[in-house]
Amino acid sequence: EKSSPDEEAEKPAGNKTNGAGKNNNRETKEPTKNKAETSTKEAVPEDNIDLLLQNLEQSNGLSLQNEDCSGPERRTVLHVEHRNLNPDTELKRYFGARAIQGEQRPRQRNRQFHRSTWMTIPKESWPRFSRPGISMTLLQSKEGTQYFTFEHGRQYQQVQFKFLDAVESMDPNNIVALLQLNPYHIDSLLQLSDVCRIQEDQEMARDLIERAMYSFECAFHPLFSLTSGTSRLDYLRTENRAFYLALYKHMMFLEKRGCPRTALEYCKLILSLDPDADPLCMLLLIDFLTLRSREYQYLLQLHQDLEVHRNLGLLPNFAFSTALCHFHLSQQEDVDPEERQKEREKADEMLQKALIMFPGVLIPLLDLCTVQPDAAVSSHAFFGPKSQIGQPPALAELTALYVGRTHSMWREAAVMLWLEQSVKEVLCRVDAKDPLVDDCQNKKQRYKCAPRNIHRHVLLSEIKEATSSLPLEVTSQPVLGFDPLPPLDSVTSYTRPERQHVGATNESTLSLFFRSLLPNFNLQEDDMEVARAGQELNQEVNRLMVAMRDMLANIRFQEPPREDNPYRDEDEWD
């Protein structure tokens, strides 16, 4: 089954259903939430779109929310709310509705020219939208989970080939020229967004990402749901990766814009697309966004639900961030004193365990927080340089990523005091030969080699502390911004035609040398071409020799100043 954007073009925002119509209320469950979502969209009359989608679902035997779908825990932690995908919801909570009301009014006037979407709001400055040739297909439905994939039409494939040629040219102007003819080509938007971001044009970089997301959302299948947590996209398929990257880049723009709660919702969305493989390793980021948005209970619930299946306690970010969540909960004044005491005890226990398991985190963390460690700590063998040098490479990469990303969360005076107390307690336990210390040391043997998705996440994070710890096999290969570290077992539905390269494959060293001087030189051409190439080579060599003669003729060696020294040998060199 393929999507039909024309059928959905006139779908009103108030009745928007990313999935079967009958599941719209089931996803929200609370009538107040459904009203809140509807109030942010235009008020529209009811129609029979929901009924049509419900009949379509029943005819195909599909159910977007089956009671047997991977357990209730996973559906809970991966559930996404539509209203939280809109940054205006968060900005209203910070600054009030009037602060952004002026920005919304022109959007309301222009909404009639664009289809309604959840993730982005079309802008008047955008080119007129026409289907770029992307569609979404439902591959199968299994145990309440739907598996989708994006597909490229033949015309879009031709544009994709031109894009790859533009990337190989190393000239961003070629990508700009391609976008002028194809303003909603996804990979061109992603690549040019990186160029604008490097040139510190953040506004244009963010705008290009939003255009890419709008193009994707216009191609959604009617049964594809952003909120249920049961719609899957396989990252192994080349056509699906750009959607992952667009969501990730949009999420990072939101976080830098000061909308961590909205960024957290997109993080949950990316994780829900493939929670088992987690191709972009969102589990290494979700704790930071949770702390930024102060959703402490959600992170603890996520840790509890996924700990059995994913061993989240072996990740430095979860070991430290869950302890930090309990500490912040113990600081809330509206909580019962007895409950606050329990949270503080839990925080102390978890932080001490994290420090024992990952002692290499402490000193780099204090350095980035500009805190001088105590002499008893820095000189102790457990937290000293040996704790960092002795780490396996995979563990060193994870700790560097966590410290580089979340060190700002530990700068608060109360948090730093709590950390200091826990470090002293850990040193006492180490000196007392606590059995937990040896147990944690044995667990470190599991960190032999980091999987490819962790390397991909580190590259996307652009955190210098982490990228410097990447292995040589990753840093020695070229990284494409529109497809960083593609999976080794990628699934491609179409291949790029081979280009006619100049020259033969079995060329001699002399032939390659000639081509380095004359790019158009080809040994396999006819005799006339070979003779002409040889003549051009002789001319270039003669010009080179003349230039060298002129350079040598113009060189004048300046004699060093002589000193009157009667005791100096005449044959002695200066």
Coordinates of C-alpha atoms in Angstrom, one line a residue:
E1 CA 0.0 0.0 0.0
K2 CA 1.3 3.4 -0.9
S3 CA 0.5 6.8 0.4
S4 CA -1.6 9.2 -1.7
P5 CA -0.6 12.8 -0.8
D6 CA -3.3 14.2 -3.0
E7 CA -6.0 12.5 -1.0
E8 CA -4.7 14.0 2.3
A9 CA -3.9 17.4 0.9
E10 CA -7.2 18.9 2.1
K11 CA -7.3 17.0 5.4
P12 CA -8.0 19.6 8.2
A13 CA -5.6 20.0 11.0
G14 CA -8.2 19.4 13.7
N15 CA -9.0 15.9 12.3
K16 CA -5.4 15.0 11.6
T17 CA -4.8 11.3 12.4
N18 CA -1.4 9.7 11.9
G19 CA -2.8 6.3 11.9
A20 CA -6.3 4.8 12.0
G21 CA -9.0 7.3 12.9
K22 CA -10.4 5.3 15.8
N23 CA -7.0 5.3 17.5
N24 CA -6.8 9.1 17.7
N25 CA -8.7 9.3 20.9
R26 CA -7.0 6.1 22.2
E27 CA -3.6 7.7 21.9
T28 CA -4.5 10.8 23.8
K29 CA -7.0 9.1 26.2
E30 CA -7.7 12.3 28.1
P31 CA -10.3 14.5 26.5
T32 CA -8.5 17.7 27.8
K33 CA -5.4 16.7 25.8
N34 CA -7.4 16.1 22.7
K35 CA -8.9 19.6 23.0
A36 CA -5.6 21.2 23.6
E37 CA -4.2 19.7 20.5
T38 CA -7.3 20.7 18.5
S39 CA -7.1 24.3 19.8
T40 CA -3.7 24.8 18.4
K41 CA -5.0 24.0 14.9
E42 CA -7.8 25.6 12.9
A43 CA -11.4 25.0 14.0
V44 CA -12.9 22.8 11.2
P45 CA -16.2 20.9 10.8
E46 CA -16.2 17.1 11.3
D47 CA -16.0 15.0 8.1
N48 CA -15.8 11.3 7.4
I49 CA -12.0 10.9 7.1
D50 CA -11.8 9.1 10.4
L51 CA -14.5 6.6 9.2
L52 CA -12.7 6.0 5.9
L53 CA -9.4 5.3 7.7
Q54 CA -11.2 3.0 10.2
N55 CA -12.7 1.0 7.3
L56 CA -9.3 0.8 5.6
E57 CA -7.7 -0.5 8.8
Q58 CA -10.3 -3.2 9.3
S59 CA -10.1 -4.3 5.7
N60 CA -6.4 -4.9 6.0
G61 CA -6.5 -6.5 9.4
L62 CA -4.4 -3.7 11.0
S63 CA -4.5 -2.4 14.5
L64 CA -2.2 0.5 15.4
Q65 CA -2.4 -0.3 19.1
N66 CA -2.7 -4.0 19.9
E67 CA -2.7 -5.1 23.5
D68 CA 0.1 -7.6 22.7
C69 CA 2.5 -5.2 21.1
S70 CA 5.8 -5.6 23.0
G71 CA 4.3 -5.1 26.4
P72 CA 2.7 -2.0 27.9
E73 CA 5.9 -0.7 29.3
R74 CA 7.5 -0.1 25.9
R75 CA 4.4 1.5 24.5
T76 CA 4.3 3.9 27.5
V77 CA 7.9 5.1 27.3
L78 CA 7.8 5.5 23.5
H79 CA 4.5 7.3 23.4
V80 CA 4.7 10.7 21.7
E81 CA 2.2 13.6 22.1
H82 CA 1.4 15.7 19.1
R83 CA 1.2 19.0 21.0
N84 CA 4.8 18.5 22.4
L85 CA 6.2 18.2 18.8
N86 CA 5.3 21.9 18.4
P87 CA 7.9 24.2 20.0
D88 CA 5.3 26.9 20.4
T89 CA 3.7 24.8 23.1
E90 CA 6.9 25.0 25.1
L91 CA 7.5 28.6 24.3
K92 CA 4.0 29.5 25.5
R93 CA 4.7 27.8 28.8
Y94 CA 7.9 29.9 29.2
F95 CA 6.8 33.3 27.9
G96 CA 3.0 33.2 27.6
A97 CA 0.7 33.0 24.5
R98 CA 0.9 36.7 23.7
A99 CA 4.7 36.5 23.3
I100 CA 4.3 34.4 20.2
Q101 CA 0.9 35.4 19.0
G102 CA 2.2 37.9 16.5
E103 CA 4.4 35.2 14.9
Q104 CA 1.4 32.8 14.5
R105 CA -1.0 35.2 12.8
P106 CA 0.6 35.2 9.4
R107 CA 0.8 31.4 9.6
Q108 CA -2.9 31.2 10.0
R109 CA -3.5 33.2 6.9
N110 CA -1.2 31.1 4.8
R111 CA -2.4 27.7 6.1
Q112 CA -5.0 27.4 3.4
F113 CA -2.2 27.1 0.8
H114 CA -0.5 24.2 2.5
R115 CA -1.5 20.9 3.9
S116 CA -1.7 20.6 7.6
T117 CA 1.3 19.0 9.3
W118 CA 2.3 18.1 12.9
M119 CA 6.1 18.5 12.8
T120 CA 6.5 21.8 10.9
I121 CA 4.5 24.8 9.8
P122 CA 5.0 25.8 6.2
K123 CA 6.4 29.3 5.8
E124 CA 5.5 31.9 3.2
S125 CA 9.1 32.2 2.1
W126 CA 9.2 28.6 1.1
P127 CA 9.0 27.6 -2.6
R128 CA 5.7 26.3 -3.8
F129 CA 5.4 22.6 -2.8
S130 CA 5.0 19.9 -5.4
R131 CA 5.5 16.2 -4.8
P132 CA 9.2 15.5 -5.1
G133 CA 8.7 11.9 -5.9
I134 CA 8.9 10.3 -2.4
S135 CA 6.2 8.0 -1.2
M136 CA 5.8 5.7 1.8
T137 CA 4.8 2.0 1.6
L138 CA 3.5 -0.3 4.3
L139 CA 5.6 -3.5 4.2
Q140 CA 3.9 -5.6 6.8
S141 CA 2.0 -5.5 10.0
K142 CA 3.2 -8.0 12.7
E143 CA 2.0 -8.3 16.3
G144 CA 0.5 -4.8 16.4
T145 CA 3.6 -3.2 14.8
Q146 CA 3.6 -1.7 11.4
Y147 CA 6.8 -1.7 9.2
F148 CA 7.0 1.1 6.6
T149 CA 9.6 2.3 4.2
F150 CA 10.1 5.4 2.0
E151 CA 10.4 4.9 -1.7
H152 CA 11.9 7.1 -4.4
G153 CA 10.2 7.5 -7.7
R154 CA 12.2 7.3 -11.0
Q155 CA 12.3 11.0 -11.4
Y156 CA 13.6 11.4 -7.8
Q157 CA 16.2 8.8 -8.4
Q158 CA 17.6 10.9 -11.3
V159 CA 17.8 13.9 -9.0
Q160 CA 19.5 11.8 -6.4
F161 CA 22.2 10.8 -9.0
K162 CA 22.7 14.5 -9.8
F163 CA 23.1 15.2 -6.1
L164 CA 25.8 12.6 -5.7
D165 CA 27.6 14.2 -8.6
A166 CA 27.3 17.6 -6.9
V167 CA 28.7 16.2 -3.7
E168 CA 31.7 14.7 -5.5
S169 CA 32.4 18.1 -7.1
M170 CA 33.1 19.5 -3.5
D171 CA 31.3 22.7 -4.6
P172 CA 28.3 23.8 -2.6
N173 CA 27.2 26.0 -5.4
N174 CA 26.3 22.9 -7.4
I175 CA 23.9 21.8 -4.6
V176 CA 22.4 25.2 -4.6
A177 CA 21.8 25.0 -8.3
L178 CA 20.2 21.6 -7.8
L179 CA 17.9 22.9 -5.1
Q180 CA 16.7 25.8 -7.3
L181 CA 15.3 23.2 -9.7
N182 CA 14.3 20.7 -7.0
P183 CA 13.5 22.8 -3.9
Y184 CA 12.3 19.8 -1.8
H185 CA 15.1 17.3 -2.6
I186 CA 15.8 15.8 0.9
D187 CA 19.6 15.1 0.7
S188 CA 20.3 18.4 -0.9
L189 CA 18.5 20.2 1.9
L190 CA 20.4 18.2 4.6
Q191 CA 23.8 18.8 3.0
L192 CA 23.2 22.5 2.4
S193 CA 22.0 22.9 5.9
D194 CA 25.3 21.6 7.2
V195 CA 27.1 24.1 5.0
C196 CA 25.0 27.0 6.3
R197 CA 25.6 25.8 9.9
I198 CA 29.3 25.7 9.4
Q199 CA 29.1 29.2 8.0
E200 CA 27.2 30.2 11.2
D201 CA 23.9 30.9 9.3
Q202 CA 21.8 29.1 11.9
E203 CA 18.5 30.5 10.7
M204 CA 18.9 29.2 7.1
A205 CA 20.3 25.9 8.4
R206 CA 17.2 25.3 10.5
D207 CA 14.9 26.5 7.8
L208 CA 16.3 23.9 5.3
I209 CA 15.8 21.1 7.8
E210 CA 12.2 22.1 8.3
R211 CA 11.6 22.0 4.6
A212 CA 13.0 18.5 4.5
M213 CA 10.7 17.4 7.3
Y214 CA 7.7 19.0 5.6
S215 CA 8.5 17.1 2.4
F216 CA 8.7 13.8 4.4
E217 CA 5.5 14.4 6.3
C218 CA 3.6 15.1 3.0
A219 CA 4.6 11.6 1.9
F220 CA 3.4 9.8 5.1
H221 CA 1.3 6.7 4.7
P222 CA -2.2 7.2 6.1
L223 CA -1.5 4.5 8.7
F224 CA 1.9 5.8 9.8
S225 CA 1.6 7.2 13.3
L226 CA 4.0 9.6 15.0
T227 CA 2.5 9.0 18.4
S228 CA 1.7 5.4 18.9
G229 CA 5.2 4.1 19.1
T230 CA 4.3 1.2 16.9
S231 CA 5.4 2.5 13.5
R232 CA 8.8 1.3 12.4
L233 CA 11.3 2.4 9.7
D234 CA 14.3 0.2 9.0
Y235 CA 17.6 2.2 9.0
L236 CA 19.2 -0.5 6.8
R237 CA 17.1 0.9 3.9
T238 CA 18.9 3.8 2.3
E239 CA 15.7 5.7 1.6
N240 CA 14.8 5.8 5.3
R241 CA 18.0 7.2 6.7
A242 CA 17.4 10.8 5.6
F243 CA 14.2 10.9 7.7
Y244 CA 16.2 9.8 10.8
L245 CA 18.9 12.5 10.1
A246 CA 16.3 15.2 9.5
L247 CA 14.6 14.5 12.8
Y248 CA 17.9 14.4 14.6
K249 CA 19.2 17.7 13.2
H250 CA 15.8 19.3 13.9
M251 CA 16.0 18.0 17.5
M252 CA 19.4 19.5 18.0
F253 CA 18.3 22.9 16.7
L254 CA 15.4 22.8 19.1
E255 CA 17.7 22.0 22.0
K256 CA 20.0 24.9 21.1
R257 CA 17.0 27.2 20.7
G258 CA 16.0 26.6 24.3
C259 CA 13.2 24.0 23.8
P260 CA 14.5 20.9 25.5
R261 CA 11.0 19.5 26.2
T262 CA 10.2 19.6 22.5
A263 CA 13.6 18.1 21.7
L264 CA 12.9 15.3 24.1
E265 CA 9.7 14.5 22.3
Y266 CA 11.6 14.2 19.0
C267 CA 14.2 12.0 20.7
K268 CA 11.4 9.7 21.8
L269 CA 10.1 9.7 18.2
I270 CA 13.4 8.7 16.7
L271 CA 13.8 6.0 19.3
S272 CA 10.4 4.6 18.5
L273 CA 11.2 4.2 14.8
D274 CA 13.6 1.3 15.6
P275 CA 13.9 0.8 19.4
D276 CA 15.7 -2.5 19.1
A277 CA 18.6 -1.4 16.8
D278 CA 18.5 2.3 17.8
P279 CA 20.6 3.3 14.8
L280 CA 21.4 6.8 16.0
C281 CA 21.9 5.7 19.7
M282 CA 19.3 8.0 21.1
L283 CA 19.7 6.2 24.5
L284 CA 23.0 8.1 24.8
L285 CA 21.2 11.4 24.5
I286 CA 17.7 11.0 26.0
D287 CA 19.0 11.3 29.6
F288 CA 20.5 14.7 28.8
L289 CA 17.3 16.1 27.3
T290 CA 15.3 14.7 30.2
L291 CA 17.5 16.5 32.7
R292 CA 17.3 19.7 30.6
S293 CA 13.5 19.5 30.5
R294 CA 13.3 18.4 34.2
E295 CA 11.3 15.3 33.3
Y296 CA 12.9 13.3 36.1
Q297 CA 10.2 10.7 36.5
Y298 CA 10.2 9.9 32.8
L299 CA 13.9 9.0 32.8
L300 CA 13.5 6.8 35.9
Q301 CA 10.5 5.1 34.3
L302 CA 12.5 4.6 31.1
H303 CA 15.4 3.1 33.0
Q304 CA 13.2 0.8 34.9
D305 CA 11.3 -0.5 31.8
L306 CA 14.3 -1.0 29.6
E307 CA 17.0 -2.1 32.1
V308 CA 16.2 -5.8 31.8
H309 CA 16.3 -5.8 28.0
R310 CA 19.0 -3.2 27.4
N311 CA 21.3 -3.2 30.5
L312 CA 21.2 0.5 30.7
G313 CA 23.1 0.5 33.9
L314 CA 26.2 -0.4 31.9
L315 CA 26.0 3.0 30.1
P316 CA 27.8 5.8 31.9
N317 CA 25.1 8.3 30.9
F318 CA 22.3 6.4 32.6
A319 CA 24.4 5.4 35.6
F320 CA 25.1 9.1 36.4
S321 CA 21.9 10.7 35.1
T322 CA 19.5 8.5 37.0
A323 CA 21.4 9.3 40.2
L324 CA 21.1 13.0 39.3
C325 CA 17.4 12.6 38.8
H326 CA 16.9 11.2 42.3
F327 CA 19.0 14.0 43.7
H328 CA 16.8 16.7 42.0
L329 CA 13.7 14.9 43.2
S330 CA 15.1 15.1 46.8
Q331 CA 15.5 18.8 46.4
Q332 CA 11.9 19.6 45.6
E333 CA 10.2 21.5 48.4
D334 CA 6.7 20.3 47.5
V335 CA 7.5 16.7 48.3
D336 CA 7.0 15.0 51.6
P337 CA 10.1 15.2 53.8
E338 CA 10.2 11.4 54.3
E339 CA 10.0 10.9 50.5
R340 CA 12.7 13.5 50.0
Q341 CA 14.9 11.5 52.4
K342 CA 14.3 8.3 50.5
E343 CA 15.2 10.0 47.2
R344 CA 18.4 11.4 48.7
E345 CA 19.5 8.0 50.0
K346 CA 18.7 6.5 46.6
A347 CA 20.7 9.2 44.9
D348 CA 23.7 8.6 47.1
E349 CA 23.7 4.9 46.5
M350 CA 23.4 5.2 42.7
L351 CA 26.1 7.9 42.4
Q352 CA 28.5 5.9 44.5
K353 CA 27.9 2.9 42.3
A354 CA 28.4 5.0 39.2
L355 CA 31.7 6.4 40.4
I356 CA 32.9 2.9 41.3
M357 CA 31.8 1.5 37.9
F358 CA 33.2 4.5 35.9
P359 CA 36.0 6.2 37.9
G360 CA 37.4 7.7 34.6
V361 CA 34.4 10.1 34.5
L362 CA 35.3 12.2 37.6
I363 CA 38.5 14.0 36.7
P364 CA 37.5 15.0 33.2
L365 CA 34.1 16.1 34.6
L366 CA 35.8 18.3 37.2
D367 CA 38.1 19.8 34.6
L368 CA 35.2 20.9 32.3
C369 CA 33.4 22.3 35.4
T370 CA 36.6 24.2 36.2
V371 CA 36.8 22.6 39.6
Q372 CA 40.2 21.7 41.1
P373 CA 40.0 18.2 42.7
D374 CA 41.2 17.6 46.2
A375 CA 44.8 16.3 46.5
A376 CA 43.6 13.2 48.2
V377 CA 41.3 12.4 45.2
S378 CA 43.7 13.3 42.4
S379 CA 46.6 11.4 44.0
H380 CA 44.5 8.3 44.7
A381 CA 45.2 5.4 42.3
F382 CA 41.4 4.8 41.9
F383 CA 40.6 8.2 40.4
G384 CA 44.1 9.1 39.2
P385 CA 45.4 9.0 35.6
K386 CA 45.4 5.2 35.7
S387 CA 41.6 5.2 35.8
Q388 CA 41.5 6.9 32.4
I389 CA 44.4 5.2 30.7
G390 CA 43.3 1.8 31.7
Q391 CA 39.8 2.2 30.2
P392 CA 38.9 0.0 27.2
P393 CA 38.6 2.2 24.0
A394 CA 34.8 1.7 23.8
L395 CA 34.3 2.8 27.4
A396 CA 36.6 5.7 26.9
E397 CA 34.4 6.8 24.0
L398 CA 31.3 6.6 26.1
T399 CA 32.7 8.5 29.1
A400 CA 34.1 11.2 26.9
L401 CA 30.7 11.6 25.2
Y402 CA 28.9 11.9 28.5
V403 CA 31.3 14.3 30.1
G404 CA 31.4 16.5 27.0
R405 CA 27.6 16.7 26.8
T406 CA 26.4 16.9 30.3
H407 CA 29.1 18.6 32.3
S408 CA 27.0 21.8 32.5
M409 CA 24.4 19.8 34.5
W410 CA 26.9 19.2 37.3
R411 CA 28.1 22.8 37.8
E412 CA 25.4 23.8 40.4
A413 CA 26.8 24.3 43.8
A414 CA 24.4 21.9 45.5
V415 CA 25.2 19.2 42.9
M416 CA 28.9 19.7 43.2
L417 CA 28.7 19.5 47.0
W418 CA 26.8 16.2 46.7
L419 CA 29.4 14.9 44.3
E420 CA 32.2 15.8 46.6
Q421 CA 30.6 13.9 49.5
S422 CA 30.0 10.8 47.3
V423 CA 33.6 10.8 46.1
K424 CA 34.9 10.8 49.7
E425 CA 32.6 7.9 50.5
V426 CA 33.7 6.0 47.4
L427 CA 37.4 6.3 48.5
C428 CA 36.5 4.9 51.9
R429 CA 34.8 1.9 50.2
V430 CA 37.7 1.4 47.9
D431 CA 40.2 1.4 50.7
A432 CA 38.0 -1.0 52.7
K433 CA 38.1 -3.5 49.8
D434 CA 34.4 -3.3 49.1
P435 CA 33.5 -6.4 46.9
L436 CA 31.5 -4.1 44.6
V437 CA 34.8 -2.6 43.4
D438 CA 36.1 -5.9 42.1
D439 CA 32.7 -6.8 40.6
C440 CA 32.7 -3.5 38.6
Q441 CA 36.2 -4.1 37.4
N442 CA 35.2 -7.5 36.0
K443 CA 32.3 -6.0 34.2
K444 CA 34.6 -3.6 32.3
Q445 CA 35.8 -6.5 30.2
R446 CA 32.6 -6.3 28.3
Y447 CA 33.6 -3.0 26.7
K448 CA 35.7 -4.5 23.9
C449 CA 34.5 -2.7 20.8
A450 CA 31.9 -0.1 20.4
P451 CA 29.2 -0.9 17.7
R452 CA 28.9 1.2 14.6
N453 CA 25.8 3.1 15.8
I454 CA 27.7 4.5 18.7
H455 CA 30.4 5.8 16.4
R456 CA 27.7 7.3 14.2
H457 CA 26.1 9.0 17.2
V458 CA 29.5 10.5 18.2
L459 CA 30.1 11.9 14.7
L460 CA 26.6 13.5 14.7
S461 CA 27.1 14.9 18.2
E462 CA 30.2 16.9 17.1
I463 CA 31.4 16.8 20.7
K464 CA 35.2 17.3 20.5
E465 CA 35.9 15.3 23.7
A466 CA 34.2 12.3 22.1
T467 CA 35.2 12.6 18.5
S468 CA 38.9 12.7 19.5
S469 CA 38.4 9.2 21.0
L470 CA 37.0 7.6 17.8
P471 CA 39.1 4.7 16.5
L472 CA 41.3 5.0 13.5
E473 CA 39.0 2.8 11.3
V474 CA 36.3 5.5 11.7
T475 CA 38.4 8.7 11.4
S476 CA 40.4 7.4 8.4
Q477 CA 37.4 7.0 6.1
P478 CA 35.4 9.9 4.6
V479 CA 32.1 10.8 6.4
L480 CA 29.2 12.0 4.3
G481 CA 26.9 14.5 6.1
F482 CA 23.8 13.1 4.4
D483 CA 24.7 9.5 5.3
P484 CA 27.3 9.2 8.1
L485 CA 28.7 5.7 8.6
P486 CA 26.1 3.8 6.6
P487 CA 25.4 0.2 7.8
L488 CA 27.6 -2.4 6.3
D489 CA 24.6 -4.5 5.4
S490 CA 22.6 -1.7 3.8
V491 CA 19.5 -2.5 1.7
T492 CA 19.3 -0.6 -1.5
S493 CA 16.3 -0.7 -3.9
Y494 CA 18.2 1.0 -6.7
T495 CA 21.8 1.6 -7.6
R496 CA 23.6 4.5 -9.1
P497 CA 24.8 3.9 -12.7
E498 CA 28.5 3.6 -13.1
R499 CA 30.1 6.8 -14.4
Q500 CA 32.5 6.7 -17.4
H501 CA 35.8 7.5 -15.8
V502 CA 38.7 8.6 -17.9
G503 CA 41.5 6.1 -18.2
A504 CA 41.9 2.4 -17.7
T505 CA 41.9 0.4 -14.5
N506 CA 45.2 -1.2 -15.2
E507 CA 47.4 1.8 -15.6
S508 CA 51.1 1.9 -15.1
T509 CA 52.8 4.1 -12.6
L510 CA 54.2 6.2 -15.4
S511 CA 50.7 6.7 -16.9
L512 CA 49.4 7.8 -13.5
F513 CA 52.3 10.3 -13.2
F514 CA 51.5 11.7 -16.6
R515 CA 47.9 12.2 -15.6
S516 CA 48.9 14.0 -12.5
L517 CA 50.6 16.6 -14.7
L518 CA 48.0 16.5 -17.5
P519 CA 44.5 15.4 -16.2
N520 CA 43.4 14.8 -19.8
F521 CA 46.2 12.3 -20.6
N522 CA 45.0 8.9 -21.6
L523 CA 47.3 6.1 -22.6
Q524 CA 44.6 4.1 -24.3
E525 CA 43.6 6.7 -26.9
D526 CA 44.8 6.5 -30.5
D527 CA 48.3 7.2 -31.5
M528 CA 47.5 10.8 -32.6
E529 CA 46.1 11.5 -29.1
V530 CA 49.1 9.9 -27.4
A531 CA 51.5 12.0 -29.6
R532 CA 49.6 15.2 -28.8
A533 CA 49.6 14.3 -25.1
G534 CA 53.4 13.7 -25.2
Q535 CA 53.9 17.0 -27.0
E536 CA 51.9 18.8 -24.3
L537 CA 53.9 17.0 -21.6
N538 CA 57.2 18.2 -23.2
Q539 CA 55.8 21.8 -23.3
E540 CA 54.8 21.7 -19.6
V541 CA 58.2 20.2 -18.6
N542 CA 60.1 22.9 -20.6
R543 CA 58.0 25.7 -18.9
L544 CA 58.8 24.1 -15.6
M545 CA 62.5 24.0 -16.3
V546 CA 62.6 27.7 -17.5
A547 CA 60.8 28.7 -14.3
M548 CA 63.3 26.9 -12.2
R549 CA 66.2 28.5 -14.0
D550 CA 64.8 31.9 -13.5
M551 CA 64.2 31.2 -9.8
L552 CA 67.8 30.0 -9.3
A553 CA 69.3 32.9 -11.3
N554 CA 67.5 35.4 -9.1
I555 CA 68.7 33.9 -5.8
R556 CA 71.3 36.0 -4.0
F557 CA 73.0 34.6 -0.9
Q558 CA 73.7 37.2 1.7
E559 CA 77.1 36.9 3.3
P560 CA 76.9 36.9 7.1
P561 CA 78.5 39.9 8.8
R562 CA 82.2 39.4 9.6
E563 CA 83.5 40.1 13.1
D564 CA 87.0 41.4 13.8
N565 CA 88.3 38.6 15.9
P566 CA 92.1 38.3 16.0
Y567 CA 92.0 34.8 17.6
R568 CA 89.7 33.3 14.9
D569 CA 91.0 30.9 12.4
E570 CA 90.7 32.1 8.8
D571 CA 89.3 28.8 7.7
E572 CA 86.7 28.6 10.4
W573 CA 83.0 28.7 9.3
D574 CA 80.6 31.2 10.7

